[in-house]
Amino acid sequence: MRQLSESEFDSIVYSVSGDMPEVLNISIYGFGVEVTFESNSRKTDWNSFLDFDKVTGNYTYTSPYLGASLPWQFGDRISRRIKDMLND
């Protein structure tokens, strides 16, 4: 079974983050991503951490705001790209 390389993962994360203006900063730790989002008011920012599986593309995340949609939007975009790459 194919596994995603860290460089492939990095490329996907940077691409997705560039497509989302709410993303202010990302830090990648293996297959984990700490992402800083800008608040809707644009007055503050907040962090979320997403952990991806390099074999399945599935992920989990933590966020200080349980109802926030940005972490799962970000995670779903990355997950879809990982799954597409693994299925090629």
Short mmCIF file of C-alpha atoms in Angstrom, two decimals:
data_model
loop_
_atom_site.label_atom_id
_atom_site.label_comp_id
_atom_site.label_asym_id
_atom_site.label_seq_id
_atom_site.Cartn_x
_atom_site.Cartn_y
_atom_site.Cartn_z
CA MET A 1 0.00 0.00 0.00
CA ARG A 2 1.32 3.43 -0.99
CA GLN A 3 2.16 5.95 1.70
CA LEU A 4 2.40 9.68 1.24
CA SER A 5 5.88 11.13 1.65
CA GLU A 6 6.49 14.11 3.92
CA SER A 7 7.50 16.27 0.94
CA GLU A 8 4.26 15.39 -0.88
CA PHE A 9 2.31 16.24 2.27
CA ASP A 10 4.14 19.55 2.70
CA SER A 11 3.33 20.48 -0.89
CA ILE A 12 -0.37 19.72 -0.40
CA VAL A 13 -0.56 21.71 2.85
CA TYR A 14 1.16 24.76 1.36
CA SER A 15 -1.11 24.63 -1.68
CA VAL A 16 -4.30 24.40 0.39
CA SER A 17 -3.19 27.12 2.80
CA GLY A 18 -2.51 29.43 -0.15
CA ASP A 19 -6.10 28.95 -1.33
CA MET A 20 -7.60 29.98 2.01
CA PRO A 21 -7.21 33.68 2.88
CA GLU A 22 -8.22 32.96 6.50
CA VAL A 23 -4.98 31.01 7.01
CA LEU A 24 -2.36 33.31 8.48
CA ASN A 25 0.39 30.81 9.26
CA ILE A 26 1.16 27.09 9.19
CA SER A 27 3.78 24.97 10.90
CA ILE A 28 4.23 21.39 9.74
CA TYR A 29 5.44 18.64 12.07
CA GLY A 30 5.72 15.41 10.07
CA PHE A 31 2.08 14.75 9.19
CA GLY A 32 0.69 17.23 11.71
CA VAL A 33 -0.15 20.84 10.98
CA GLU A 34 -0.58 23.72 13.37
CA VAL A 35 -2.56 26.39 11.54
CA THR A 36 -3.34 29.94 12.61
CA PHE A 37 -6.66 31.26 11.38
CA GLU A 38 -7.81 34.87 11.32
CA SER A 39 -11.07 35.47 13.16
CA ASN A 40 -14.15 36.64 11.28
CA SER A 41 -13.77 40.06 12.89
CA ARG A 42 -10.16 40.19 11.69
CA LYS A 43 -9.21 41.47 15.15
CA THR A 44 -7.76 38.25 16.55
CA ASP A 45 -6.37 34.95 15.44
CA TRP A 46 -6.53 31.41 16.81
CA ASN A 47 -4.77 28.09 16.35
CA SER A 48 -5.89 24.60 15.49
CA PHE A 49 -3.88 21.40 15.17
CA LEU A 50 -4.61 18.73 12.56
CA ASP A 51 -3.04 15.27 12.50
CA PHE A 52 -3.17 13.31 9.22
CA ASP A 53 -2.72 9.62 8.48
CA LYS A 54 -0.21 9.16 5.64
CA VAL A 55 -1.84 5.88 4.52
CA THR A 56 -5.54 6.78 4.53
CA GLY A 57 -5.59 10.59 4.38
CA ASN A 58 -8.01 10.68 7.33
CA TYR A 59 -7.39 13.25 10.04
CA THR A 60 -8.31 14.45 13.49
CA TYR A 61 -8.12 17.99 14.78
CA THR A 62 -8.27 20.06 17.91
CA SER A 63 -9.63 23.58 18.08
CA PRO A 64 -10.57 25.99 20.84
CA TYR A 65 -13.88 26.65 19.08
CA LEU A 66 -15.92 23.46 18.74
CA GLY A 67 -18.34 24.93 16.20
CA ALA A 68 -15.66 26.48 13.98
CA SER A 69 -15.82 25.35 10.37
CA LEU A 70 -12.37 26.51 9.24
CA PRO A 71 -10.39 23.58 10.69
CA TRP A 72 -12.55 20.95 9.01
CA GLN A 73 -12.67 22.92 5.74
CA PHE A 74 -8.87 23.08 5.79
CA GLY A 75 -8.58 19.43 6.85
CA ASP A 76 -11.09 18.16 4.29
CA ARG A 77 -9.29 19.91 1.44
CA ILE A 78 -5.98 18.37 2.48
CA SER A 79 -7.56 14.96 3.06
CA ARG A 80 -9.16 14.92 -0.41
CA ARG A 81 -5.85 15.78 -2.07
CA ILE A 82 -4.03 13.09 -0.10
CA LYS A 83 -6.64 10.49 -1.06
CA ASP A 84 -6.49 11.55 -4.71
CA MET A 85 -2.71 11.24 -4.71
CA LEU A 86 -2.80 7.83 -2.99
CA ASN A 87 -5.37 6.52 -5.46
CA ASP A 88 -3.46 7.55 -8.60
#
